[in-house]
Tab-separated table of C-alpha atoms and ligand atoms in Angstrom:
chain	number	residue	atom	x	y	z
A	1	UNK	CA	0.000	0.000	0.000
A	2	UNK	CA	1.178	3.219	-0.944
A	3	UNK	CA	1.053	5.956	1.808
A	4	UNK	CA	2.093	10.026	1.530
A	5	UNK	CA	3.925	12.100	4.588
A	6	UNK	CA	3.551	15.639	4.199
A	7	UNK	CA	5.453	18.050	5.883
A	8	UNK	CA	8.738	20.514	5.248
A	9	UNK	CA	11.373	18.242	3.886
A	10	UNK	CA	14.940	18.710	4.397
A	11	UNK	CA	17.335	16.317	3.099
A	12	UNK	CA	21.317	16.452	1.844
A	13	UNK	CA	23.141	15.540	-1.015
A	14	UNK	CA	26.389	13.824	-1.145
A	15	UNK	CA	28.464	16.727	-1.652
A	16	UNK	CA	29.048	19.460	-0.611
A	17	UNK	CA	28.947	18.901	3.120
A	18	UNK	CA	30.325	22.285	4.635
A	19	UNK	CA	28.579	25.576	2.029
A	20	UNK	CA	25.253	26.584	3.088
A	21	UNK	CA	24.073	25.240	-0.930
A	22	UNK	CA	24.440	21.220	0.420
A	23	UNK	CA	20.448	20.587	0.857
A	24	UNK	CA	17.393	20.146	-0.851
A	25	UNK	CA	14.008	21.958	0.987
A	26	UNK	CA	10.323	21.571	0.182
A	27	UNK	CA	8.244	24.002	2.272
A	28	UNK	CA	4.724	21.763	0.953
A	29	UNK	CA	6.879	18.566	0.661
A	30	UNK	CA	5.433	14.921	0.439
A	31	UNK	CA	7.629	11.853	0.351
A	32	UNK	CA	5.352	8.586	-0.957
A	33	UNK	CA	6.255	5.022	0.893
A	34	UNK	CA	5.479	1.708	-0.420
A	35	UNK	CA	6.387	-0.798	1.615
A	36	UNK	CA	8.924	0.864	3.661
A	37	UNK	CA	10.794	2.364	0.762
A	38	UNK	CA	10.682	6.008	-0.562
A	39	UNK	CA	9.053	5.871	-4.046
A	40	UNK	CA	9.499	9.806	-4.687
A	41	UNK	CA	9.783	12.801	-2.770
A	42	UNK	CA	8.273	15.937	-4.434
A	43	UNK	CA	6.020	18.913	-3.827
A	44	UNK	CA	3.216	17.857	-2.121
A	45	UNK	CA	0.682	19.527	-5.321
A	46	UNK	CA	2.787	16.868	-7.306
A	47	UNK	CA	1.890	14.121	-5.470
A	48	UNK	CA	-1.212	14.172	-3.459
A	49	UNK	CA	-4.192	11.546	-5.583
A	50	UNK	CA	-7.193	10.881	-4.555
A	51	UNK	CA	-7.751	7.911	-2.056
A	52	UNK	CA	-3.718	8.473	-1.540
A	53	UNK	CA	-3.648	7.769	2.332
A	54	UNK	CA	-1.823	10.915	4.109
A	55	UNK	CA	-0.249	11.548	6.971
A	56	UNK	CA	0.135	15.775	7.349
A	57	UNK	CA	3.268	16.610	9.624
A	58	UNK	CA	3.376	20.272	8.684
A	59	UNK	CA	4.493	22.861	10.193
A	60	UNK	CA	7.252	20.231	11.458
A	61	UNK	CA	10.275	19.198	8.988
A	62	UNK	CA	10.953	16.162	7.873
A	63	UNK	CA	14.576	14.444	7.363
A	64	UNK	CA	16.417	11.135	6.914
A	65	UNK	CA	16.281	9.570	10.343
A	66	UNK	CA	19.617	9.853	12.205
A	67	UNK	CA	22.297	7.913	12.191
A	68	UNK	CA	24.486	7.024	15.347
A	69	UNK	CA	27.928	5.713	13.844
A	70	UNK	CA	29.273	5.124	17.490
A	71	UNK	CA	27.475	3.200	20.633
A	72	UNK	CA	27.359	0.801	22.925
A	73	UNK	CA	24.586	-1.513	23.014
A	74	UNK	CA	25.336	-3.362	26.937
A	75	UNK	CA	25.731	0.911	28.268
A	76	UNK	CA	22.085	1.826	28.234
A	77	UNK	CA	22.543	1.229	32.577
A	78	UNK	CA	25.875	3.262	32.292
A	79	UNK	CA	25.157	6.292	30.896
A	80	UNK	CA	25.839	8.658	33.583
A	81	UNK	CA	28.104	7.162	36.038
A	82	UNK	CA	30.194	9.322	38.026
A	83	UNK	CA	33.500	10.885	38.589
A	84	UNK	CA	35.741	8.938	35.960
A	85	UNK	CA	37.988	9.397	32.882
A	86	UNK	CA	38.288	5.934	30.498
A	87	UNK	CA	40.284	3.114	32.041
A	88	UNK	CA	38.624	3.832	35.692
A	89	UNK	CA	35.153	3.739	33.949
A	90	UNK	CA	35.512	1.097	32.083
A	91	UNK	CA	36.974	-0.944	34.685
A	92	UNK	CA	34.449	0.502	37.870
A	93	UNK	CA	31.441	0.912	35.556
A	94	UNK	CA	31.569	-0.478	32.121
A	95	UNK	CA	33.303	-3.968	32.309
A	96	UNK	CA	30.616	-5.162	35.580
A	97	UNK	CA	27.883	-3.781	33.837
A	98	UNK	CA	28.488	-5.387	30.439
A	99	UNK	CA	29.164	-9.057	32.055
A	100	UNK	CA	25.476	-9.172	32.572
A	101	UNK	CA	24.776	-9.326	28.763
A	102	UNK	CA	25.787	-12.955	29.258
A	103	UNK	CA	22.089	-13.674	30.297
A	104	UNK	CA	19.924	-14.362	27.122
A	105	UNK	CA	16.869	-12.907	29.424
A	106	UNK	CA	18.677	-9.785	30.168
A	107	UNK	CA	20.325	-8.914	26.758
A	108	UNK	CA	16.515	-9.686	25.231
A	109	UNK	CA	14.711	-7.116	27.359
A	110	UNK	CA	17.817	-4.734	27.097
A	111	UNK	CA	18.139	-5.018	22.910
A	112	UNK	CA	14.327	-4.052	22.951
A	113	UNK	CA	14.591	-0.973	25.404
A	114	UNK	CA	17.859	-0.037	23.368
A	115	UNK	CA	16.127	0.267	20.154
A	116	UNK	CA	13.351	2.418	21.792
A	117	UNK	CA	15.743	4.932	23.149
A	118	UNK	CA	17.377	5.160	19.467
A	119	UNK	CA	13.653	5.890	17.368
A	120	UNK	CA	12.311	8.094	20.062
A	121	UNK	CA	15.553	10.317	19.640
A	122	UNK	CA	15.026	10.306	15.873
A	123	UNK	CA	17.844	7.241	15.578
A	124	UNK	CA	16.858	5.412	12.664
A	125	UNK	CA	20.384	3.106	12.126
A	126	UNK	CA	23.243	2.329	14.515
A	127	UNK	CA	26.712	1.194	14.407
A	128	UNK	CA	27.074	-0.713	17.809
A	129	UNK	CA	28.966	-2.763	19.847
A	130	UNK	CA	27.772	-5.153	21.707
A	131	UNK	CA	29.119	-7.007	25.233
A	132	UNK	CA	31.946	-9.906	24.477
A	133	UNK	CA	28.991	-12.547	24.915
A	134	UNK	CA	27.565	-13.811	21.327
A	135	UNK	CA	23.797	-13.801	23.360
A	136	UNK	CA	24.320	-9.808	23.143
A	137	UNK	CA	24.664	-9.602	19.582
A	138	UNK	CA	21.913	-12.398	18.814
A	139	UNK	CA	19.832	-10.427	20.777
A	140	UNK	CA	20.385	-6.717	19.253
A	141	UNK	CA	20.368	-8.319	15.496
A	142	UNK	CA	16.859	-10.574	16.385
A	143	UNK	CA	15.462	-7.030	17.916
A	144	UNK	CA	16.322	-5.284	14.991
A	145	UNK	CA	15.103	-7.388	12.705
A	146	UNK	CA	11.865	-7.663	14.219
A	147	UNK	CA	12.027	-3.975	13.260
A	148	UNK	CA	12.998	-3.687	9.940
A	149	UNK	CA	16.028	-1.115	11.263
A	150	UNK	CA	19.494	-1.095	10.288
A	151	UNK	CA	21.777	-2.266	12.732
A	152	UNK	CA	25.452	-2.740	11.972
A	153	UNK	CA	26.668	-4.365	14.829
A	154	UNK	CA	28.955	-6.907	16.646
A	155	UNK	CA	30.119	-8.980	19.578
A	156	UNK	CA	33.020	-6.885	21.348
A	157	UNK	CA	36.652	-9.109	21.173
A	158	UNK	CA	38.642	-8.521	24.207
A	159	UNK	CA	40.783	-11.299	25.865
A	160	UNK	CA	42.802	-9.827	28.345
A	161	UNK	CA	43.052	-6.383	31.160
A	162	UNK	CA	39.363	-6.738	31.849
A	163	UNK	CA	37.689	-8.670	34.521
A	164	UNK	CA	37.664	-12.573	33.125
A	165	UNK	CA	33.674	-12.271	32.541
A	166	UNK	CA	33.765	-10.416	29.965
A	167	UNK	CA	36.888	-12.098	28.143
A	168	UNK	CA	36.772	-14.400	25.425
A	169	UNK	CA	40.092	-15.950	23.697
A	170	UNK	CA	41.530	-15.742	20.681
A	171	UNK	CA	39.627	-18.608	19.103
A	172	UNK	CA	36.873	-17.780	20.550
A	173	UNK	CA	36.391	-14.309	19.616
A	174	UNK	CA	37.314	-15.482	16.330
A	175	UNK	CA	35.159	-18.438	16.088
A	176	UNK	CA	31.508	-16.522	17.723
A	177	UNK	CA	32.398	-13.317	15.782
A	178	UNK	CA	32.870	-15.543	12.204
A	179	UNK	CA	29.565	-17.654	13.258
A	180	UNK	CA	27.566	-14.596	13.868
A	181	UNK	CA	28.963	-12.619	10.795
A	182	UNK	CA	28.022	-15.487	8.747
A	183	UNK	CA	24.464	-15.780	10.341
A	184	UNK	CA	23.784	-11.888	10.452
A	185	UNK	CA	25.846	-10.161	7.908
A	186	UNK	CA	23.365	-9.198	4.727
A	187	UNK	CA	20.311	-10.566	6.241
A	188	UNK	CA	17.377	-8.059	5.533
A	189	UNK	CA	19.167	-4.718	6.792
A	190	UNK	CA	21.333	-6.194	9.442
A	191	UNK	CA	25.101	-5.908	8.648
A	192	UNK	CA	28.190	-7.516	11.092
A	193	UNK	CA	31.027	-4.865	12.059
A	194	UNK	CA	34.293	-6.673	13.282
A	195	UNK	CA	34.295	-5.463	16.492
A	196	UNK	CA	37.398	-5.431	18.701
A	197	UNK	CA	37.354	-3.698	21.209
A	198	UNK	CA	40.741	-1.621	21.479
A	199	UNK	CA	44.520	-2.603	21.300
A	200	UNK	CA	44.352	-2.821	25.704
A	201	UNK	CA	41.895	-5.096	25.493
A	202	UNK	CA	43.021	-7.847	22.264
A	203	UNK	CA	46.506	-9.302	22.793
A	204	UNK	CA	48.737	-9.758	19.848
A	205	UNK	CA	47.120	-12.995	19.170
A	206	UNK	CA	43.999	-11.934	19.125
A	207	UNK	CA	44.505	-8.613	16.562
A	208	UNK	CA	46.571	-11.545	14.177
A	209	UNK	CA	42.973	-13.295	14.786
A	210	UNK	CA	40.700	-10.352	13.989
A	211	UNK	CA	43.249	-9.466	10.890
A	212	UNK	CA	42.375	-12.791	9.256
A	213	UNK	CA	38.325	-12.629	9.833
A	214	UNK	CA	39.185	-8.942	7.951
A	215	UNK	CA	40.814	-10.620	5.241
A	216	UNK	CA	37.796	-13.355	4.377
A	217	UNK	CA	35.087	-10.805	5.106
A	218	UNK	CA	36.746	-7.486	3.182
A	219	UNK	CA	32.925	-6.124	2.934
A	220	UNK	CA	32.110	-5.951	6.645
A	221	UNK	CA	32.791	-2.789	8.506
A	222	UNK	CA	35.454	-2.818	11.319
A	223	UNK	CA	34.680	-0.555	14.785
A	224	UNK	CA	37.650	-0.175	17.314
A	225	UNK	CA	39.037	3.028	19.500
A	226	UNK	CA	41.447	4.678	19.058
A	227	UNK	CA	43.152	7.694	21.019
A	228	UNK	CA	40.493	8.633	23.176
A	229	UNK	CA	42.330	9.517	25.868
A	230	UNK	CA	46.233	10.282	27.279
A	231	UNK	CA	46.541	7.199	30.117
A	232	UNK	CA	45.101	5.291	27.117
A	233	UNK	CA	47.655	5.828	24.615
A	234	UNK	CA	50.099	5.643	26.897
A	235	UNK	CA	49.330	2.339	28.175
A	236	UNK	CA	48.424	1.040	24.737
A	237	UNK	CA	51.939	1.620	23.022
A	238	UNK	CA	53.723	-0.162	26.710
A	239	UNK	CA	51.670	-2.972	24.948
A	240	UNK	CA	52.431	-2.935	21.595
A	241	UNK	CA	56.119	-2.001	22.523
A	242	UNK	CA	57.105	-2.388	18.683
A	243	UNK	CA	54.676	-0.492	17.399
A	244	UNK	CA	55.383	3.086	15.753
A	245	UNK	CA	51.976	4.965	17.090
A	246	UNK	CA	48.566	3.497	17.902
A	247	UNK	CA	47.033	3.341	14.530
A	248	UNK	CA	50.402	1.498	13.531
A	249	UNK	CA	49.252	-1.355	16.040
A	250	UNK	CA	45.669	-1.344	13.856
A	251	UNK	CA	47.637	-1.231	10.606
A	252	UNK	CA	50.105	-4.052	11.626
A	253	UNK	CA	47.157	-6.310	11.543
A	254	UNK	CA	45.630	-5.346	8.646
A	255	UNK	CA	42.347	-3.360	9.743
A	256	UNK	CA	43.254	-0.555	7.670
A	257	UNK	CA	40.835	0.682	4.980
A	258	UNK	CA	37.715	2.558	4.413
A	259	UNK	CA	35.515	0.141	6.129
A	260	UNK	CA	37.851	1.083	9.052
A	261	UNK	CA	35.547	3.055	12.378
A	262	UNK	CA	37.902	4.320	14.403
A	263	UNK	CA	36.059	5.986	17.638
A	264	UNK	CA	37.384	9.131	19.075
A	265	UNK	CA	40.664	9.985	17.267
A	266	UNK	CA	41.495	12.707	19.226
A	267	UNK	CA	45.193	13.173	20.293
A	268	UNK	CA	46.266	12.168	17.024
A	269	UNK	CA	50.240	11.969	15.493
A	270	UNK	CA	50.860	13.382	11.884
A	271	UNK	CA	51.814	10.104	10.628
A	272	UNK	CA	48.591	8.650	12.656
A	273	UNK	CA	46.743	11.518	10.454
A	274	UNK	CA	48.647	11.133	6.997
A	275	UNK	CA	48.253	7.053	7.062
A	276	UNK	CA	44.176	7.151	7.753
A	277	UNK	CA	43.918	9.932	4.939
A	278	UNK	CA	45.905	7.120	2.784
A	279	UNK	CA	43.813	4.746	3.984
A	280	UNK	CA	40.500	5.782	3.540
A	281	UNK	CA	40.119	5.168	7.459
A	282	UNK	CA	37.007	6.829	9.555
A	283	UNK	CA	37.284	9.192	12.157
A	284	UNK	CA	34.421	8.806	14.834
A	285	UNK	CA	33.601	11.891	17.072
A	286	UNK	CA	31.220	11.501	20.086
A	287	UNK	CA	31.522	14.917	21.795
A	288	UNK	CA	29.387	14.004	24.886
A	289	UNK	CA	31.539	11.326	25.677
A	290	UNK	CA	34.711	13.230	25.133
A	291	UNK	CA	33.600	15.998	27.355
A	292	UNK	CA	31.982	13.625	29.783
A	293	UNK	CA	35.100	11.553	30.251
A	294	UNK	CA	36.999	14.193	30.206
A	295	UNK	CA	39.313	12.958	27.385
A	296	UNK	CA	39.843	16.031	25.006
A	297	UNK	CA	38.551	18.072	21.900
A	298	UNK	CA	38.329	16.597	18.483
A	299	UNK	CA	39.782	18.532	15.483
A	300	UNK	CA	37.038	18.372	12.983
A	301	UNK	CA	38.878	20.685	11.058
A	302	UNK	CA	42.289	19.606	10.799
A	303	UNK	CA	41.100	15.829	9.853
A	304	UNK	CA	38.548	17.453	6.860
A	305	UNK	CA	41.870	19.211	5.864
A	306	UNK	CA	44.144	16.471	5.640
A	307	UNK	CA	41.216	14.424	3.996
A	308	UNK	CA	40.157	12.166	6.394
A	309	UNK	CA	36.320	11.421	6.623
A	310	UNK	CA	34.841	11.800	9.987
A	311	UNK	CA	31.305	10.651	11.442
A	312	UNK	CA	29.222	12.076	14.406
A	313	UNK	CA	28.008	9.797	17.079
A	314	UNK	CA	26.835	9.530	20.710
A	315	UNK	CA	29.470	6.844	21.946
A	316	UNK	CA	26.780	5.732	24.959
A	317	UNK	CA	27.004	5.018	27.857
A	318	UNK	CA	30.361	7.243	27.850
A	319	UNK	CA	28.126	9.674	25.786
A	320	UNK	CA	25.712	11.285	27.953
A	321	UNK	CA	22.609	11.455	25.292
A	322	UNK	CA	20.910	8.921	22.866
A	323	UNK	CA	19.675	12.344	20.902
A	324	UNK	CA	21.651	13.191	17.504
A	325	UNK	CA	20.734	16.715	18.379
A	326	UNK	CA	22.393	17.141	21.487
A	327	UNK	CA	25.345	15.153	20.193
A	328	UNK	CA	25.545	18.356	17.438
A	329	UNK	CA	24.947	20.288	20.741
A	330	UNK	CA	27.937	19.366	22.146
A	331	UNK	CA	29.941	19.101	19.018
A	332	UNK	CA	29.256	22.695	18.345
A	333	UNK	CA	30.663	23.843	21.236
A	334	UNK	CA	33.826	21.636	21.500
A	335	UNK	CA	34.431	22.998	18.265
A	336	UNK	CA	34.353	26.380	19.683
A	337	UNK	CA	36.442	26.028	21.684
A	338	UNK	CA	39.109	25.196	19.051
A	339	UNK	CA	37.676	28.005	17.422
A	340	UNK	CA	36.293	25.586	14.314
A	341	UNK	CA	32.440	26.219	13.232
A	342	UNK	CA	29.757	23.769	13.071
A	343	UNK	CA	27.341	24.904	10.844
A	344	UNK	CA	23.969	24.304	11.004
A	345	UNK	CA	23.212	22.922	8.275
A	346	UNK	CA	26.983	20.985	7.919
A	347	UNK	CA	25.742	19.707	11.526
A	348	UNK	CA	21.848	18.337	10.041
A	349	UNK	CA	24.508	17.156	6.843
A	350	UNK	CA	26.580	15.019	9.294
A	351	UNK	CA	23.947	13.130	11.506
A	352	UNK	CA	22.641	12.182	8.351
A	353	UNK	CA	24.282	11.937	4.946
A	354	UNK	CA	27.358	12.399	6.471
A	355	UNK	CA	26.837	9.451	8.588
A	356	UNK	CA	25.811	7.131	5.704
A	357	UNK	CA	28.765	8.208	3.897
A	358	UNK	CA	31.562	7.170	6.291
A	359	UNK	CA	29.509	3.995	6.243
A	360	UNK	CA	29.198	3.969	2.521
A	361	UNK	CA	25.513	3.054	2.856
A	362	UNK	CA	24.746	6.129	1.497
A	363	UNK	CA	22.339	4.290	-1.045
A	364	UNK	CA	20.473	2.813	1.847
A	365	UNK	CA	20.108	5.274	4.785
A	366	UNK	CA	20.724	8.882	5.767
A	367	UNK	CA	18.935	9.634	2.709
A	368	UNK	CA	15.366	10.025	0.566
A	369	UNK	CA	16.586	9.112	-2.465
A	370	UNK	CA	14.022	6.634	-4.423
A	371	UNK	CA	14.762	3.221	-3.294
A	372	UNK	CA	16.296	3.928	-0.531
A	373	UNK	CA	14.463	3.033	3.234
A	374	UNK	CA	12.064	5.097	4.374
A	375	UNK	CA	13.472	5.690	7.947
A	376	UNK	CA	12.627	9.199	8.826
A	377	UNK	CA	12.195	11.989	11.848
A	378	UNK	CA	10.006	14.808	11.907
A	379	UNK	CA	11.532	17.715	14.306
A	380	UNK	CA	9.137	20.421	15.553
A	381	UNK	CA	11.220	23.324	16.480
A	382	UNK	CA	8.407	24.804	19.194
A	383	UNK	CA	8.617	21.299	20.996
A	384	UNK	CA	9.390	23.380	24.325
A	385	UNK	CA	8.779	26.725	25.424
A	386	UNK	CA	12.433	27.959	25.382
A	387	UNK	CA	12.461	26.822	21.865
A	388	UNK	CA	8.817	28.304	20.477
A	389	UNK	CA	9.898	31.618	22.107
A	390	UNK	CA	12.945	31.757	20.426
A	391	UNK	CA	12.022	30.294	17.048
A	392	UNK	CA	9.196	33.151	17.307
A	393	UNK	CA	12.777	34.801	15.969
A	394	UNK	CA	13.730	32.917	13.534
A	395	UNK	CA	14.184	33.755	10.325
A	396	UNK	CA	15.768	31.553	7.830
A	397	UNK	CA	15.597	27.737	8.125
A	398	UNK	CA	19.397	27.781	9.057
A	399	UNK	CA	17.852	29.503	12.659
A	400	UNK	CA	15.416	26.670	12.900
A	401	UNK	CA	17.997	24.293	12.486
A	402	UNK	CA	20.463	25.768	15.039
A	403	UNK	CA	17.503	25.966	17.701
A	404	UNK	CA	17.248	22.300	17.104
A	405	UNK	CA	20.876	21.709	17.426
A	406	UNK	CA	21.192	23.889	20.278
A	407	UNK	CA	18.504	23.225	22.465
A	408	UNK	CA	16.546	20.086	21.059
A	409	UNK	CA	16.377	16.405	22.118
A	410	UNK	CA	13.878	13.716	22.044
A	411	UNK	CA	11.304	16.173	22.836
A	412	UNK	CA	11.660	17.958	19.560
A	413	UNK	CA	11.235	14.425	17.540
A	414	UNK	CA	7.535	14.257	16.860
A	415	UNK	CA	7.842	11.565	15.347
A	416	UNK	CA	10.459	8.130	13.528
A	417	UNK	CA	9.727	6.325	10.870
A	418	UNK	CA	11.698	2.972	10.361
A	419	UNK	CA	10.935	1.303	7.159
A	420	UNK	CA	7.659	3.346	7.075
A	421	UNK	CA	6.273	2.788	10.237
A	422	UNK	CA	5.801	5.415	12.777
A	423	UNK	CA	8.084	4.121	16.246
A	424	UNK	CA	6.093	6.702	18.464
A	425	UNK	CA	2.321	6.235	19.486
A	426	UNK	CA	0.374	8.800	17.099
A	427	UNK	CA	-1.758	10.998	19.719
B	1	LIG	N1	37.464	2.326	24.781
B	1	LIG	C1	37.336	0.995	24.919
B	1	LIG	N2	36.103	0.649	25.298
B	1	LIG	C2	35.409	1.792	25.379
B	1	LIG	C3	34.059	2.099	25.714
B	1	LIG	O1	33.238	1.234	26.022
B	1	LIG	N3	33.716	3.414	25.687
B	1	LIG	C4	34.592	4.387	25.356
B	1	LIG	N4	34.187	5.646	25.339
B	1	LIG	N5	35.867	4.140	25.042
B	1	LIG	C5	36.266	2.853	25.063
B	2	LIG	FE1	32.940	3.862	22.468
């Protein structure tokens, strides 16, 4: 059945993703679904037939649904734990609370409360990890699926400096990640990432391991960490002993390449910068995290420059919000501070198409090109009263946006769509 949303429709085209001339608007806008794929987006005069069912958003906008590049599925009871940078959080908070993902029952209800914090923030498609346990990942993927959203996902490998319940071994990690790649990976809109966890975490062995599962599986995306934070670095290369930098200890195993998400990249070398330009390697901010954990201020600017690709993300539980919005929030003002500019509408670009791009699924999601899901959020700018007041002043759809960025979260989404159906109860 063919169905019609009307509203103001914003969406972004590949290029550019930093002038103010990188969108496409439709003040009357309609974008027509059949079964959970955009057909055509157009005015709304264009489309509208008789006996077309309609659902009338206006005067809210209407873009792709967001796209989290960066977050941890076994965090949603972390988020906000106090008084730590990285390796005391992950080994007070993080590493306890993640052992419980063992239990089938508790990963189940989790995966399901997970996915409802992503659509009622406007999250349409995630890039997460998930706890070392291959119950976790079952459980996010069989969630999703039930769905229809786009997860890209996988079972954390870590075998050693974390408490032993949530270590697996070499073989194993190899051996559950390969089982569930082979069981997940292309099936309906779920997609496996290689997921270890960081170089403190995988011995030698166990990199040489996740190198070869790279090598037979060149099509899967690959999330790790990398320099998040100072103790972390430091630490890391007292491990690697031989290796040149961090990224060197990535590169010595092979994990190199533009399927490559590296999370956090902040106190990068020049070499570390030069070789993931080469490379085609992903830069992942998460600006609440990195101001939560204390760990530093990514240069946004400096990567673009030296031609590295970067995504936006929310990095929870070290990430203190779910919403896209305040993750732009955030990212705005750590940019500030290194007096760098985050453009409204390079910001809306970013969560988005920007998103899908250092994915490359920019065919599938973060868009509304025909064929392409229909996963969508509607954003009302006068969703609170601080916001209506000061969008009473607002001039230019740039404004509106900012607002949103500024001082919007899951109250401004009115509403997700996820392969055409609406995620939030319609009042
Ligand atoms: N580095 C290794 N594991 C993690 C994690 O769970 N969160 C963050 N922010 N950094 C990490
Ligand atoms: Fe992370």
């Amino acid at each position: 059945m063919q169905q019609l949303i009307r509203g103001r429709i914003l969406d972004f085209h590949a290029d550019p993703a930093e002038t103010e001339d990188n969108h496409r608007y439709l003040e009357d806008g309609a974008i027509l679904i059949e079964n959970g794929r955009i057909v055509a987006v157009d005015d709304y005069a264009a489309l509208a037939k008789p006996g077309l069912a309609e659902i009338d958003h206006r005067p809210n906008l209407i873009l792709p649904g967001f796209i989290d590049p960066h977050i941890h599925f076994p965090q949603v009871q972390v988020i906000g734990s106090w008084g730590a940078q990285l390796l005391d959080w992950l080994n007070t908070y993080t590493f306890p609370e993640e052992s419980r993902f063992a239990d089938e029952g508790h990963a189940t209800r989790m995966a399901g409360l997970f996915l409802d914090q992503l659509t009622m923030h406007g999250t349409t498609s995630a890039v997460a990890f998930c706890s070392v346990h291959a119950t976790s990942a079952e459980a996010l993927f069989s969630a999703a699926e039930a769905r229809d959203m786009a997860m890209i996902a996988g079972k954390v490998m870590m075998d050693r400096n974390a408490i032993p319940e949530v270590q697996d071994t070499p073989q194993q990690g190899y051996d559950d990640s390969k089982r569930l790649l082979e069981k997940w990976h292309g099936r309906g809109r779920q997609r496996y990432a290689i997921t270890p966890r960081f170089a403190i975490t995988s011995s030698p062995e166990q990199m040489e391991a996740t190198g070869a599962l790279v090598g037979e599986f060149p099509d899967c995306a690959i999330q790790t960490h990398m320099s998040e934070n100072l103790d972390e670095i430091e630490f890391t290369l007292s491990l690697y002993p031989k290796a040149r930098d961090y990224l060197d200890i990535y590169e010595t195993y092979g994990l190199l390449s533009d399927k490559l998400l590296l999370g956090h990249c902040i106190h990068l070398r020049d070499r570390e910068i030069a070789r993931m330009a080469e490379t085609g390697s992903r830069a992942v901010f998460c600006p609440t995290s990195n101001l939560f954990l204390g760990s530093g201020l990514f240069d946004e600017a400096g990567l673009r420059k030296a031609g590295i690709v970067s995504g936006i993300a929310t990095d929870v539980g070290g990430g203190t919000s779910y919403s896209m919005l305040q993750t732009l929030n955030e990212g705005y003002k750590i940019l500030q501070l290194r007096d760098q500019k985050l453009h409204p509408l390079t910001a809306f670009h970013w969560a988005t198409r920007g998103n899908a791009l250092a994915l490359g699924m920019e065919d599938e999601i973060g868009t509304l090109a025909p064929g392409s899901a229909a996963d969508l959020v509607v954003l009302d700018v006068n969703a609170t009263s601080t916001m209506a007041l000061r969008a009473e002043r607002a001039e230019t759809l740039a404004e509106e946006l900012f607002i949103l960025q500024i001082m919007g979260d899951d109250r401004a989404v009115a509403q997700t769509y996820v392969a055409g159906k609406p995620m939030k109860a319609v009042a």
